[in-house]
C-alpha positions as a printed NumPy array, in Angstrom:
array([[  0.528, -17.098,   4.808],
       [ -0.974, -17.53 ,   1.345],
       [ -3.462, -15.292,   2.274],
       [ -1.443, -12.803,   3.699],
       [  0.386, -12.407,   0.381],
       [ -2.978, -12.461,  -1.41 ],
       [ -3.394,  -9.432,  -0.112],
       [ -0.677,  -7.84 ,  -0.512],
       [ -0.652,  -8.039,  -4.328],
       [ -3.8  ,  -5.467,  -4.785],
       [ -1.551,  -2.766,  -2.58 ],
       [  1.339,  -3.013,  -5.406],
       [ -1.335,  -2.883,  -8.355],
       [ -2.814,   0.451,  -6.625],
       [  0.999,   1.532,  -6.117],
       [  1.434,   0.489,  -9.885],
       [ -2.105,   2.6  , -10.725],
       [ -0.882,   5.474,  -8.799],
       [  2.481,   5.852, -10.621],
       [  1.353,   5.061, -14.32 ],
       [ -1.718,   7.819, -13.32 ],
       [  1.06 ,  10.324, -11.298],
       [  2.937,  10.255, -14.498],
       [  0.745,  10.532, -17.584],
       [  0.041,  13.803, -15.19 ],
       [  3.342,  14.801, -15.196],
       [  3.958,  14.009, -19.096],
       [  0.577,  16.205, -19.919],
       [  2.011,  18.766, -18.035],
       [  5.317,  19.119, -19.862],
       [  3.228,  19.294, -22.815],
       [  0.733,  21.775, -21.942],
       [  4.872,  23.743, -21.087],
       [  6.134,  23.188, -24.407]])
């Protein structure tokens, strides 16, 4: 089971990546708009 969860916890720091990435995007966006 330890394992199992091991696993798991790259998944949510890619999820994590994603967003922070997905939103700097969005923020330079709105910039490049104003």
């Amino acid at each position: 089971l330890n394992h199992h969860r091991r696993q798991q916890r790259p998944t949510e720091f890619i999820r994590i990546r994603w967003a922070l990435e997905y939103y700097q995007a969005g923020d330079a966006d709105n910039e490049q708009n104003q």
